[in-house]
Short mmCIF file of C-alpha atoms and ligand atoms in Angstrom, two decimals:
data_model
loop_
_atom_site.label_atom_id
_atom_site.label_comp_id
_atom_site.label_asym_id
_atom_site.label_seq_id
_atom_site.Cartn_x
_atom_site.Cartn_y
_atom_site.Cartn_z
CA MET A 1064 -10.47 34.20 -8.40
CA SER A 1065 -8.45 32.59 -11.13
CA SER A 1066 -9.71 32.26 -14.72
CA PRO A 1067 -10.62 28.79 -15.67
CA GLU A 1068 -7.68 28.52 -17.98
CA ALA A 1069 -5.31 29.49 -15.04
CA TYR A 1070 -6.65 26.88 -12.66
CA ALA A 1071 -4.07 24.07 -12.93
CA LYS A 1072 -5.32 21.80 -10.06
CA PRO A 1073 -7.40 18.81 -10.42
CA VAL A 1074 -11.02 19.75 -11.07
CA PRO A 1075 -13.82 17.17 -9.97
CA VAL A 1076 -15.64 15.65 -12.73
CA PRO A 1077 -19.20 15.01 -11.53
CA ASP A 1078 -20.76 11.77 -12.58
CA PRO A 1079 -24.35 10.39 -12.07
CA ASP A 1080 -23.78 9.58 -8.45
CA SER A 1081 -22.03 12.71 -7.46
CA ALA A 1082 -23.71 15.40 -9.61
CA PRO A 1083 -26.10 16.60 -6.70
CA PHE A 1084 -23.23 16.90 -4.29
CA TRP A 1085 -21.21 19.20 -6.66
CA ALA A 1086 -24.26 21.05 -7.78
CA GLY A 1087 -25.11 21.82 -4.00
CA CYS A 1088 -21.63 23.10 -3.56
CA ARG A 1089 -22.36 25.56 -6.31
CA GLU A 1090 -25.29 26.83 -4.27
CA GLN A 1091 -23.06 26.91 -1.15
CA ARG A 1092 -24.93 23.92 0.16
CA LEU A 1093 -23.29 20.80 1.49
CA MET A 1094 -25.46 17.99 0.24
CA ILE A 1095 -25.07 14.37 1.48
CA GLN A 1096 -26.93 11.26 0.93
CA HIS A 1097 -29.44 9.91 3.56
CA CYS A 1098 -31.01 6.61 3.58
CA ASP A 1099 -34.82 6.54 3.71
CA ASP A 1100 -34.90 3.00 5.17
CA CYS A 1101 -31.96 2.93 7.84
CA SER A 1102 -31.84 6.77 8.35
CA ARG A 1103 -28.10 6.93 8.09
CA HIS A 1104 -25.90 9.19 5.92
CA GLN A 1105 -23.30 8.18 3.55
CA PHE A 1106 -20.34 9.93 1.70
CA PRO A 1107 -19.16 9.48 -0.88
CA PRO A 1108 -22.43 9.10 -2.64
CA SER A 1109 -23.43 5.83 -4.37
CA ASN A 1110 -26.46 4.23 -5.99
CA ILE A 1111 -27.03 2.03 -2.96
CA CYS A 1112 -26.79 2.52 0.85
CA ALA A 1113 -23.65 0.97 2.22
CA HIS A 1114 -25.07 0.44 5.59
CA CYS A 1115 -28.38 -1.55 4.60
CA GLY A 1116 -28.27 -1.88 0.60
CA SER A 1117 -31.39 0.08 0.11
CA GLY A 1118 -31.70 1.94 -3.12
CA ARG A 1119 -34.07 4.62 -1.30
CA LEU A 1120 -31.53 7.43 -0.98
CA SER A 1121 -32.25 11.15 -0.74
CA TRP A 1122 -30.18 14.23 -0.78
CA LYS A 1123 -30.14 16.25 2.54
CA GLN A 1124 -28.21 19.44 3.33
CA ALA A 1125 -25.62 18.89 5.97
CA SER A 1126 -25.28 21.30 8.74
CA GLY A 1127 -21.62 22.06 7.66
CA ALA A 1128 -20.26 21.49 11.15
CA GLY A 1129 -17.43 18.93 11.50
CA LYS A 1130 -14.25 18.05 13.24
CA VAL A 1131 -10.78 16.93 12.49
CA PHE A 1132 -10.63 13.10 12.27
CA SER A 1133 -7.12 12.98 10.84
CA TRP A 1134 -4.83 15.59 8.94
CA ILE A 1135 -1.57 15.92 6.97
CA VAL A 1136 0.57 18.93 6.23
CA VAL A 1137 1.82 18.80 2.76
CA ARG A 1138 5.33 20.47 2.60
CA HIS A 1139 6.74 19.02 -0.59
CA PRO A 1140 4.52 20.19 -3.67
CA VAL A 1141 3.62 17.45 -6.13
CA PRO A 1142 3.49 18.37 -8.87
CA ARG A 1143 5.77 21.29 -7.96
CA PRO A 1144 4.50 23.86 -10.25
CA VAL A 1145 0.95 23.32 -9.31
CA TYR A 1146 1.28 23.46 -5.58
CA ILE A 1147 4.55 25.37 -4.99
CA ASP A 1148 2.58 28.48 -3.81
CA ASP A 1149 0.37 26.54 -1.56
CA VAL A 1150 2.77 24.57 0.61
CA PRO A 1151 2.46 24.02 3.48
CA TYR A 1152 -1.16 23.22 3.23
CA VAL A 1153 -3.52 21.13 5.25
CA VAL A 1154 -5.50 18.27 3.91
CA ALA A 1155 -7.99 16.78 6.50
CA LEU A 1156 -10.40 13.88 6.88
CA VAL A 1157 -13.17 15.77 8.25
CA GLU A 1158 -15.82 13.99 10.28
CA LEU A 1159 -19.15 15.80 9.77
CA ALA A 1160 -21.83 16.09 12.43
CA GLU A 1161 -23.91 13.75 10.38
CA GLY A 1162 -21.41 10.87 10.93
CA VAL A 1163 -19.68 10.73 7.55
CA ARG A 1164 -16.03 11.70 6.74
CA MET A 1165 -15.17 13.92 3.86
CA PRO A 1166 -11.59 14.88 2.49
CA SER A 1167 -11.07 18.62 2.41
CA ASN A 1168 -8.58 21.56 3.22
CA VAL A 1169 -8.56 23.13 6.47
CA VAL A 1170 -8.14 26.85 5.75
CA GLY A 1171 -8.23 29.99 7.82
CA CYS A 1172 -5.50 28.75 10.39
CA ALA A 1173 -1.93 28.01 10.48
CA PRO A 1174 -1.08 24.34 9.81
CA GLU A 1175 0.62 24.13 13.16
CA ASP A 1176 -2.85 25.07 14.84
CA VAL A 1177 -4.75 22.02 13.62
CA VAL A 1178 -5.39 19.57 16.25
CA ALA A 1179 -7.35 16.27 16.44
CA ASP A 1180 -11.13 16.80 16.99
CA MET A 1181 -10.69 20.70 16.28
CA PRO A 1182 -14.33 21.86 15.41
CA LEU A 1183 -14.64 23.09 11.87
CA LYS A 1184 -17.32 24.62 9.54
CA VAL A 1185 -17.69 24.49 5.88
CA ALA A 1186 -16.49 27.42 3.74
CA PHE A 1187 -17.10 27.25 0.12
CA LYS A 1188 -14.62 28.36 -2.41
CA GLN A 1189 -15.25 28.90 -6.13
CA VAL A 1190 -12.18 27.88 -7.85
CA THR A 1191 -13.55 27.89 -11.68
CA GLU A 1192 -16.55 29.16 -13.29
CA GLU A 1193 -18.20 25.66 -12.78
CA VAL A 1194 -16.52 24.34 -9.69
CA VAL A 1195 -16.93 25.21 -6.11
CA LEU A 1196 -15.06 23.25 -3.47
CA PRO A 1197 -16.28 22.64 0.13
CA LEU A 1198 -13.26 23.67 2.35
CA PHE A 1199 -13.41 23.79 6.12
CA GLU A 1200 -12.24 26.53 8.68
CA PRO A 1201 -12.10 26.55 12.39
CA ALA A 1202 -15.64 26.82 13.85
CA MET B 1361 -14.79 -4.83 15.11
CA GLY B 1362 -14.71 -8.35 14.00
CA THR B 1363 -14.59 -9.92 10.66
CA ALA B 1364 -16.72 -12.82 9.30
CA ARG B 1365 -14.79 -15.94 9.51
CA ARG B 1366 -14.34 -17.69 6.20
CA SER B 1367 -12.44 -20.53 4.49
CA ALA B 1368 -8.81 -20.23 4.60
CA TYR B 1369 -5.94 -21.37 2.36
CA ALA B 1370 -5.99 -25.08 2.57
CA LEU B 1371 -2.94 -26.24 0.65
CA LYS B 1372 -0.27 -26.27 3.36
CA ASP B 1373 3.08 -27.42 2.05
CA LYS B 1374 1.56 -28.71 -1.08
CA TYR B 1375 3.21 -26.09 -3.29
CA ALA B 1376 6.67 -24.56 -3.31
CA ILE B 1377 8.63 -21.82 -4.72
CA VAL B 1378 11.46 -23.54 -6.60
CA GLY B 1379 13.19 -20.65 -8.47
CA ILE B 1380 13.89 -16.92 -8.05
CA GLY B 1381 15.34 -14.31 -10.23
CA THR B 1382 15.97 -10.52 -10.37
CA THR B 1383 17.39 -7.89 -12.47
CA ASP B 1384 19.62 -5.10 -11.21
CA TYR B 1385 17.90 -2.46 -9.35
CA SER B 1386 18.71 0.99 -10.41
CA ALA B 1387 17.10 4.34 -10.97
CA ASN B 1388 17.46 4.13 -14.80
CA SER B 1389 17.50 0.72 -16.39
CA GLY B 1390 17.78 2.04 -19.88
CA ARG B 1391 15.71 -0.90 -20.97
CA THR B 1392 12.12 -1.93 -21.58
CA VAL B 1393 9.96 -3.20 -18.81
CA ARG B 1394 9.45 -6.22 -21.13
CA ALA B 1395 13.31 -6.75 -21.16
CA LEU B 1396 13.39 -6.48 -17.32
CA ALA B 1397 10.42 -8.96 -16.94
CA ILE B 1398 11.95 -11.52 -19.29
CA GLU B 1399 15.43 -11.22 -17.67
CA ALA B 1400 14.01 -11.78 -14.20
CA SER B 1401 11.65 -14.58 -15.24
CA ALA B 1402 14.47 -16.22 -17.27
CA ASN B 1403 16.83 -16.14 -14.18
CA ALA B 1404 14.02 -17.60 -12.02
CA ILE B 1405 13.49 -20.45 -14.54
CA SER B 1406 17.15 -21.23 -14.74
CA ASP B 1407 17.56 -21.01 -10.96
CA ALA B 1408 15.02 -23.80 -10.66
CA GLY B 1409 17.01 -25.82 -13.15
CA LEU B 1410 14.22 -25.59 -15.73
CA LYS B 1411 13.84 -24.26 -19.29
CA PRO B 1412 10.96 -21.96 -20.60
CA ALA B 1413 9.42 -25.06 -22.19
CA ASP B 1414 8.90 -26.56 -18.78
CA VAL B 1415 6.72 -23.48 -17.61
CA ASP B 1416 3.08 -23.33 -18.71
CA GLY B 1417 1.69 -20.38 -16.62
CA ILE B 1418 2.79 -16.86 -15.99
CA VAL B 1419 1.17 -14.25 -13.76
CA SER B 1420 1.81 -10.60 -12.79
CA TYR B 1421 0.37 -7.59 -11.28
CA ASN B 1422 0.60 -3.95 -12.64
CA PHE B 1423 -0.79 -0.51 -12.87
CA ASN B 1424 -0.69 -0.31 -16.69
CA ASP B 1425 3.07 0.20 -16.14
CA SER B 1426 4.46 -3.10 -17.16
CA ALA B 1427 4.79 -5.80 -19.78
CA PRO B 1428 1.75 -8.13 -19.67
CA ALA B 1429 2.04 -11.93 -18.98
CA ILE B 1430 1.57 -12.94 -22.61
CA ALA B 1431 4.58 -10.54 -23.58
CA VAL B 1432 6.83 -12.36 -21.32
CA ALA B 1433 5.61 -15.77 -22.39
CA THR B 1434 6.19 -14.61 -25.98
CA GLY B 1435 9.65 -13.22 -25.24
CA LEU B 1436 10.70 -16.56 -23.54
CA ASP B 1437 9.05 -18.66 -26.03
CA ILE B 1438 6.93 -20.53 -23.58
CA PRO B 1439 5.33 -22.84 -25.96
CA ASN B 1440 1.95 -23.40 -24.21
CA ALA B 1441 1.23 -20.65 -21.79
CA GLY B 1442 -2.13 -21.92 -20.10
CA TYR B 1443 -2.46 -19.43 -17.15
CA ALA B 1444 -1.22 -16.15 -18.57
CA VAL B 1445 -2.96 -13.51 -16.25
CA ASP B 1446 -2.36 -9.99 -15.27
CA PHE B 1447 -3.87 -8.47 -12.13
CA LEU B 1448 -4.49 -4.74 -12.29
CA ALA B 1449 -3.41 -4.23 -8.73
CA GLY B 1450 -0.95 -2.58 -6.47
CA GLY B 1451 1.53 -3.91 -3.93
CA ASN B 1452 -1.44 -5.59 -2.14
CA ALA B 1453 -1.27 -8.30 -4.87
CA ALA B 1454 2.42 -9.15 -4.46
CA ASN B 1455 1.66 -12.27 -2.53
CA LEU B 1456 -1.74 -12.86 -4.04
CA ILE B 1457 -0.12 -13.63 -7.49
CA VAL B 1458 1.76 -16.40 -5.85
CA LEU B 1459 -1.32 -17.80 -4.06
CA SER B 1460 -3.16 -17.61 -7.60
CA ALA B 1461 -0.45 -19.41 -9.15
CA VAL B 1462 -1.01 -22.29 -6.53
CA ALA B 1463 -4.78 -21.95 -7.20
CA ALA B 1464 -4.41 -22.28 -10.97
CA ILE B 1465 -2.05 -25.25 -10.51
CA GLU B 1466 -4.51 -26.91 -8.14
CA ALA B 1467 -7.25 -26.42 -10.57
CA GLY B 1468 -5.32 -27.85 -13.51
CA LEU B 1469 -4.88 -24.71 -15.36
CA ALA B 1470 -1.17 -25.14 -15.28
CA ASP B 1471 1.78 -27.18 -13.74
CA THR B 1472 4.62 -24.71 -13.16
CA VAL B 1473 3.90 -20.97 -13.13
CA VAL B 1474 6.20 -18.02 -13.14
CA CYS B 1475 5.18 -14.97 -11.11
CA TYR B 1476 6.87 -11.70 -11.73
CA ARG B 1477 6.74 -7.91 -11.21
CA ALA B 1478 8.65 -5.62 -13.49
CA MET B 1479 8.63 -1.83 -13.60
CA ASN B 1480 10.54 1.17 -14.56
CA GLY B 1481 9.47 2.64 -11.44
CA ARG B 1482 11.96 5.67 -11.38
CA SER B 1483 12.68 6.29 -15.11
CA GLY B 1484 9.32 5.43 -16.31
CA PHE B 1485 5.80 5.52 -14.61
CA ARG B 1486 6.25 6.82 -11.00
CA LEU B 1487 3.65 5.57 -8.87
CA GLY B 1488 4.36 8.05 -6.00
CA GLY B 1489 4.30 11.02 -8.49
CA GLY B 1490 0.85 11.90 -8.54
CA ARG B 1491 -2.30 11.08 -10.45
CA GLU B 1492 -4.21 12.38 -13.35
CA PHE B 1493 -5.65 15.79 -13.24
CA ARG B 1494 -9.40 15.29 -14.35
CA ALA B 1495 -10.45 14.12 -10.91
CA LEU B 1496 -12.90 11.18 -12.01
CA GLY B 1497 -14.51 8.52 -9.91
CA PRO B 1498 -13.17 8.22 -6.41
CA THR B 1499 -10.45 10.79 -7.21
CA GLN B 1500 -13.04 13.51 -7.39
CA TYR B 1501 -13.40 13.54 -3.60
CA THR B 1502 -9.56 13.61 -2.94
CA ALA B 1503 -7.46 15.22 -5.67
CA PRO B 1504 -9.21 18.54 -5.77
CA PHE B 1505 -7.98 19.13 -2.20
CA GLY B 1506 -4.34 18.41 -3.24
CA TRP B 1507 -4.55 14.88 -1.57
CA ILE B 1508 -2.91 13.15 -4.53
CA THR B 1509 0.23 11.08 -3.86
CA TYR B 1510 0.61 7.81 -1.87
CA PRO B 1511 2.87 9.37 0.76
CA GLN B 1512 0.00 11.87 1.34
CA ALA B 1513 -2.34 9.13 1.57
CA MET B 1514 -0.46 6.96 4.10
CA ALA B 1515 0.48 10.08 6.05
CA MET B 1516 -3.25 10.38 6.85
CA TRP B 1517 -3.37 6.86 8.27
CA CYS B 1518 -0.18 7.59 10.18
CA ARG B 1519 -1.55 10.63 11.81
CA ARG B 1520 -4.73 8.89 12.88
CA TYR B 1521 -2.47 6.37 14.60
CA GLN B 1522 -0.63 9.04 16.15
CA ILE B 1523 -3.94 10.50 17.54
CA GLU B 1524 -4.99 7.20 18.92
CA TYR B 1525 -1.79 5.79 20.43
CA GLY B 1526 0.85 8.46 20.23
CA LEU B 1527 3.87 8.14 17.87
CA THR B 1528 7.24 9.84 17.88
CA PRO B 1529 9.44 10.75 14.97
CA GLU B 1530 12.03 8.64 16.60
CA GLN B 1531 9.69 5.67 16.52
CA LEU B 1532 9.27 5.95 12.76
CA GLY B 1533 13.16 6.75 12.39
CA ASN B 1534 13.99 3.39 14.15
CA VAL B 1535 12.37 1.56 11.16
CA ALA B 1536 14.40 3.54 8.63
CA VAL B 1537 17.60 3.32 10.49
CA THR B 1538 17.14 -0.63 11.24
CA LEU B 1539 16.37 -1.28 7.59
CA ARG B 1540 19.20 0.63 6.36
CA GLU B 1541 21.72 -1.45 8.62
CA ASN B 1542 20.43 -4.41 6.66
CA ALA B 1543 20.59 -2.85 3.17
CA VAL B 1544 24.31 -2.06 3.99
CA LEU B 1545 25.01 -5.71 3.92
CA ASN B 1546 22.98 -6.28 0.70
CA PRO B 1547 24.77 -6.13 -2.64
CA ARG B 1548 21.47 -5.67 -4.43
CA ALA B 1549 20.36 -2.68 -2.36
CA MET B 1550 20.02 0.70 -3.97
CA GLN B 1551 20.84 2.64 -0.74
CA ARG B 1552 23.67 1.23 1.27
CA LYS B 1553 25.12 4.43 2.90
CA PRO B 1554 24.63 4.06 6.69
CA MET B 1555 21.87 6.06 8.24
CA THR B 1556 21.80 7.47 11.74
CA MET B 1557 18.85 8.77 13.56
CA ASP B 1558 20.08 12.30 13.12
CA ASP B 1559 20.23 11.62 9.35
CA TYR B 1560 16.69 10.55 9.57
CA LEU B 1561 15.52 13.41 11.52
CA ALA B 1562 17.28 15.83 9.26
CA SER B 1563 15.76 14.34 6.16
CA ARG B 1564 13.46 16.65 4.34
CA PRO B 1565 9.74 16.98 5.52
CA ILE B 1566 7.55 15.75 2.81
CA VAL B 1567 4.08 15.54 4.16
CA ASP B 1568 3.79 15.61 8.14
CA PRO B 1569 4.09 13.32 9.82
CA PHE B 1570 6.55 11.90 7.09
CA ARG B 1571 10.10 12.92 6.19
CA MET B 1572 11.84 11.72 3.08
CA PHE B 1573 13.37 8.71 4.86
CA ASP B 1574 9.82 7.38 5.81
CA ILE B 1575 9.25 6.98 2.10
CA CYS B 1576 10.18 4.04 -0.01
CA LEU B 1577 12.56 4.17 -2.88
CA GLU B 1578 11.64 4.32 -6.74
CA THR B 1579 13.08 1.54 -8.63
CA ASP B 1580 13.61 0.23 -12.20
CA GLY B 1581 13.84 -3.50 -12.00
CA ALA B 1582 12.17 -6.80 -11.89
CA CYS B 1583 11.68 -10.02 -9.66
CA ALA B 1584 10.37 -13.35 -10.44
CA VAL B 1585 9.74 -16.65 -8.74
CA VAL B 1586 8.69 -20.16 -10.16
CA VAL B 1587 5.89 -21.94 -8.38
CA THR B 1588 4.95 -25.79 -8.69
CA SER B 1589 3.68 -28.69 -6.65
CA ALA B 1590 5.73 -30.07 -3.81
CA GLU B 1591 5.77 -33.36 -5.60
CA ARG B 1592 7.44 -31.86 -8.79
CA ALA B 1593 9.70 -29.68 -6.49
CA ARG B 1594 11.39 -32.59 -5.01
CA ASP B 1595 13.38 -33.38 -8.01
CA MET B 1596 14.40 -29.87 -8.89
CA LYS B 1597 17.78 -28.14 -8.48
CA GLN B 1598 17.02 -25.99 -5.41
CA LYS B 1599 15.89 -26.99 -2.07
CA PRO B 1600 12.08 -26.08 -2.14
CA VAL B 1601 10.70 -23.37 -0.20
CA TYR B 1602 7.11 -24.60 0.68
CA ILE B 1603 4.03 -22.40 1.01
CA MET B 1604 2.53 -23.02 4.31
CA GLY B 1605 -0.32 -20.74 4.24
CA GLY B 1606 -1.40 -17.39 2.80
CA ALA B 1607 -4.32 -14.98 2.85
CA TYR B 1608 -5.62 -12.07 0.95
CA GLY B 1609 -8.14 -9.49 1.92
CA GLY B 1610 -9.06 -6.52 4.08
CA GLY B 1611 -11.84 -5.23 6.16
CA PRO B 1612 -15.13 -3.68 5.33
CA GLN B 1613 -15.52 -0.70 2.93
CA GLN B 1614 -12.00 -1.32 1.15
CA GLY B 1615 -12.73 1.76 -1.11
CA ASP B 1616 -13.38 2.44 -4.78
CA ASP B 1617 -9.75 2.27 -5.59
CA LEU B 1618 -6.41 1.67 -3.80
CA PHE B 1619 -6.06 5.29 -2.57
CA ASP B 1620 -9.74 5.61 -1.34
CA CYS B 1621 -10.00 5.18 2.39
CA ILE B 1622 -12.74 7.65 3.14
CA ARG B 1623 -15.08 4.91 4.50
CA TRP B 1624 -12.44 2.81 6.20
CA PRO B 1625 -13.50 2.35 9.82
CA ASP B 1626 -10.23 2.76 11.64
CA HIS B 1627 -7.06 4.22 10.02
CA SER B 1628 -4.73 2.98 12.78
CA LYS B 1629 -5.36 -0.56 11.54
CA ASN B 1630 -4.69 -1.84 7.97
CA TYR B 1631 -5.79 -4.93 6.17
CA SER B 1632 -3.27 -7.15 8.19
CA HIS B 1633 -5.76 -6.76 11.09
CA TYR B 1634 -8.46 -8.52 9.22
CA ILE B 1635 -6.31 -11.32 7.39
CA ALA B 1636 -4.33 -12.27 10.35
CA ASP B 1637 -6.66 -15.03 11.63
CA ASP B 1638 -6.83 -16.59 8.15
CA LEU B 1639 -3.04 -16.38 7.67
CA TRP B 1640 -1.97 -18.05 10.75
CA ARG B 1641 -4.76 -20.70 10.80
CA SER B 1642 -3.87 -21.73 7.13
CA ALA B 1643 -0.31 -22.33 8.25
CA GLY B 1644 -1.00 -23.73 11.54
CA VAL B 1645 1.77 -21.55 13.17
CA THR B 1646 1.78 -18.41 15.31
CA PRO B 1647 3.77 -15.21 15.26
CA ASN B 1648 6.22 -16.67 17.64
CA ASP B 1649 7.13 -19.19 15.01
CA VAL B 1650 8.42 -16.72 12.50
CA ASP B 1651 12.18 -16.51 12.14
CA VAL B 1652 12.24 -13.81 9.51
CA ALA B 1653 9.72 -11.31 8.21
CA GLU B 1654 9.61 -9.30 5.02
CA ILE B 1655 6.97 -6.93 5.74
CA TYR B 1656 5.55 -4.45 3.14
CA ASP B 1657 7.22 -1.09 3.78
CA CYS B 1658 6.09 1.50 1.32
CA PHE B 1659 6.45 3.65 4.33
CA THR B 1660 8.04 3.26 7.82
CA TYR B 1661 4.64 3.42 9.24
CA SER B 1662 3.23 0.59 7.34
CA ILE B 1663 5.51 -1.82 9.36
CA LEU B 1664 4.02 -0.57 12.50
CA MET B 1665 0.37 -1.46 11.45
CA GLN B 1666 1.36 -4.80 10.18
CA LEU B 1667 3.33 -5.80 13.28
CA GLU B 1668 0.06 -4.96 15.29
CA GLY B 1669 -2.37 -6.42 12.88
CA LEU B 1670 -0.69 -9.70 12.53
CA GLY B 1671 -0.28 -10.01 16.38
CA PHE B 1672 3.59 -9.61 16.92
CA CYS B 1673 2.60 -6.93 19.45
CA GLY B 1674 -0.60 -5.26 20.94
CA LEU B 1675 -2.27 -2.42 19.39
CA GLY B 1676 -0.35 0.84 19.86
CA GLU B 1677 2.67 -1.16 21.02
CA ALA B 1678 4.55 -1.31 17.74
CA GLY B 1679 6.69 1.82 18.34
CA SER B 1680 8.11 0.49 21.62
CA TYR B 1681 8.47 -2.96 20.24
CA ILE B 1682 10.50 -1.58 17.48
CA ALA B 1683 12.56 0.66 19.97
CA ASP B 1684 13.31 -2.36 22.03
CA GLY B 1685 15.26 -3.70 18.96
CA HIS B 1686 12.96 -6.63 18.19
CA ILE B 1687 13.01 -6.03 14.36
CA ARG B 1688 16.79 -5.87 14.01
CA ARG B 1689 18.66 -8.74 12.51
CA ASP B 1690 19.62 -10.07 15.87
CA GLY B 1691 16.18 -9.46 17.41
CA LYS B 1692 13.47 -11.85 17.91
CA LEU B 1693 11.82 -10.94 14.64
CA PRO B 1694 14.24 -9.71 11.97
CA VAL B 1695 12.31 -7.62 9.68
CA ASN B 1696 13.14 -6.73 5.95
CA THR B 1697 16.70 -8.27 6.16
CA HIS B 1698 17.30 -7.15 2.55
CA GLY B 1699 16.60 -3.31 3.48
CA GLY B 1700 13.11 -3.45 2.30
CA LEU B 1701 11.28 -1.10 -0.10
CA LEU B 1702 12.70 1.66 1.98
CA SER B 1703 16.35 0.75 1.35
CA GLU B 1704 16.80 -2.18 -1.06
CA GLY B 1705 14.49 -1.04 -3.70
CA TYR B 1706 10.83 -0.90 -4.77
CA ILE B 1707 9.74 -3.79 -6.87
CA HIS B 1708 6.25 -3.15 -5.48
CA GLY B 1709 6.85 -5.80 -2.75
CA PHE B 1710 7.87 -8.60 -4.91
CA ASN B 1711 11.33 -8.23 -3.82
CA HIS B 1712 10.16 -9.31 -0.20
CA VAL B 1713 9.37 -12.83 -1.65
CA ILE B 1714 12.77 -13.14 -3.30
CA GLU B 1715 14.47 -12.05 0.15
CA ALA B 1716 12.38 -14.57 2.03
CA VAL B 1717 13.27 -17.59 -0.20
CA GLU B 1718 16.97 -16.60 -0.01
CA GLN B 1719 16.87 -16.51 3.73
CA LEU B 1720 15.21 -19.96 3.95
CA ARG B 1721 17.73 -21.32 1.54
CA GLY B 1722 20.48 -19.87 3.66
CA GLN B 1723 21.73 -17.90 0.59
CA SER B 1724 21.69 -14.39 2.21
CA GLY B 1725 25.45 -14.07 2.99
CA PRO B 1726 26.25 -11.55 5.69
CA ARG B 1727 22.70 -10.57 6.34
CA GLN B 1728 21.53 -14.28 6.66
CA VAL B 1729 19.36 -14.95 9.89
CA PRO B 1730 21.02 -17.99 11.20
CA ASP B 1731 18.96 -21.21 10.87
CA ALA B 1732 15.95 -19.30 9.36
CA GLU B 1733 13.14 -21.99 9.03
CA ILE B 1734 9.80 -20.05 8.73
CA ALA B 1735 9.37 -16.71 6.98
CA LEU B 1736 6.43 -14.26 6.68
CA THR B 1737 5.98 -12.11 3.56
CA THR B 1738 3.34 -9.38 3.45
CA ALA B 1739 2.13 -7.13 0.71
CA GLY B 1740 -0.04 -4.06 1.17
CA ALA B 1741 -0.46 -1.18 3.39
CA MET B 1742 -3.85 0.01 3.26
CA THR B 1743 -7.36 -1.52 3.09
CA CYS B 1744 -6.41 -4.76 1.31
CA GLY B 1745 -3.41 -6.89 1.04
CA SER B 1746 -1.91 -10.23 1.00
CA ALA B 1747 0.58 -12.40 3.03
CA MET B 1748 2.20 -15.89 3.02
CA ILE B 1749 4.03 -18.09 5.42
CA LEU B 1750 7.01 -19.82 3.93
CA ARG B 1751 9.11 -22.59 5.22
CA ARG B 1752 12.26 -24.41 4.22
ZN1 LIG C 2154 -29.58 2.35 4.61
#
């Protein structure tokens, strides 16, 4: 694991809407919002349900299962010094079993092996002392 | 999925573009953005046969990378700038600012309005170059995973289209090659070297499914137009180009910023799908009536989504529509006759308005579409955008 000083990639800055999500990641739990009124999930988190407008939202632990909705293979690093050792890397829009989409990286397989609807499962990665990112690997 | 019907632009042919102006397009202007904005605006005012004192409104859009409207009004010594407004927006606003000028005039806030976009897009603030590294707000869900640049954003949309409909590299390449053919004939274009399909296929992979030649240029430069009422336009120096119709908007869940598309329902369709009805209804014409189309092409793929969204072909058919040659200069829908953002330059889509006006005036020289009477301009590629129908 890199020391915090050495980690040059963008780190998420939690805000009042997102703090429970990032706190969950630190405990290796994928937390998403659930609407107590219409029973649907949403991501990213908000102060209000995007489906029905309710403010009665609670945090539920997601199963961690998902599939590839879309993906890209980054080959040209931007900024170069930060990502030069990572290319090629895969960013995917992951469709969680709970019905929401979440951007993440697909790790644990070659970029060429990623296909649409490929089953995935969450794999947490600690990147700084404070930050754990929810990545995904083939299920 | 449908979209709620709403009121559409209702000022058909009542306003006109009466002047256009540009600077040179380059990779390093060596000038301030303010100077570029003033030069393009002064050129547009003079093209209209007017003086700065005849202008009383000025409107632009930027990402904190430009000179604000009051700076240009000050530089030009516009004595009474009533409607001096800056939109904090991307290419999605390139047509919206013209429509907003019309709205301002209709509301009595101004009589004659300059609209411009000015940027040192290569030597100064590079929009494609990445975002800040403290991932705040919507960026906290994207940037930590190395999903940072606009090419990376749009590649995700393109892949989804590919999953749903199939899309070959050659189908994207046809766009790049066709637009370059137009740029070769355009003295303003930054890229005038002919491009073959082999050149396209050999260009460097940037972010699958995009190669280098799928991605627009980065440009220092500025464009401006002058908008006024059709009544005033009649006595001016140039033949007016009338604004028949226009629309701005997108679908549900447009996101927390221009990059954010996490909640967007279907990435094989963009904003154009949602504004098409308003646009055509406002102008009282159909896709078949368009003689020339200047379609926002930050990426090759952007053109495919808009051809389908605006109804020039069916969903999933744009690749073959383009392969059949329809978007070539001699095809049934000549697209981006100046070379587009891909080959002319990237003035954030505002250069499309300039080209449409020149085409309708018959001033496009060797790249002129014969007898072009009705033009489409579009602006935007993702969840929100704007478009206009213009006529001579
Ligand atoms: Zn709800």
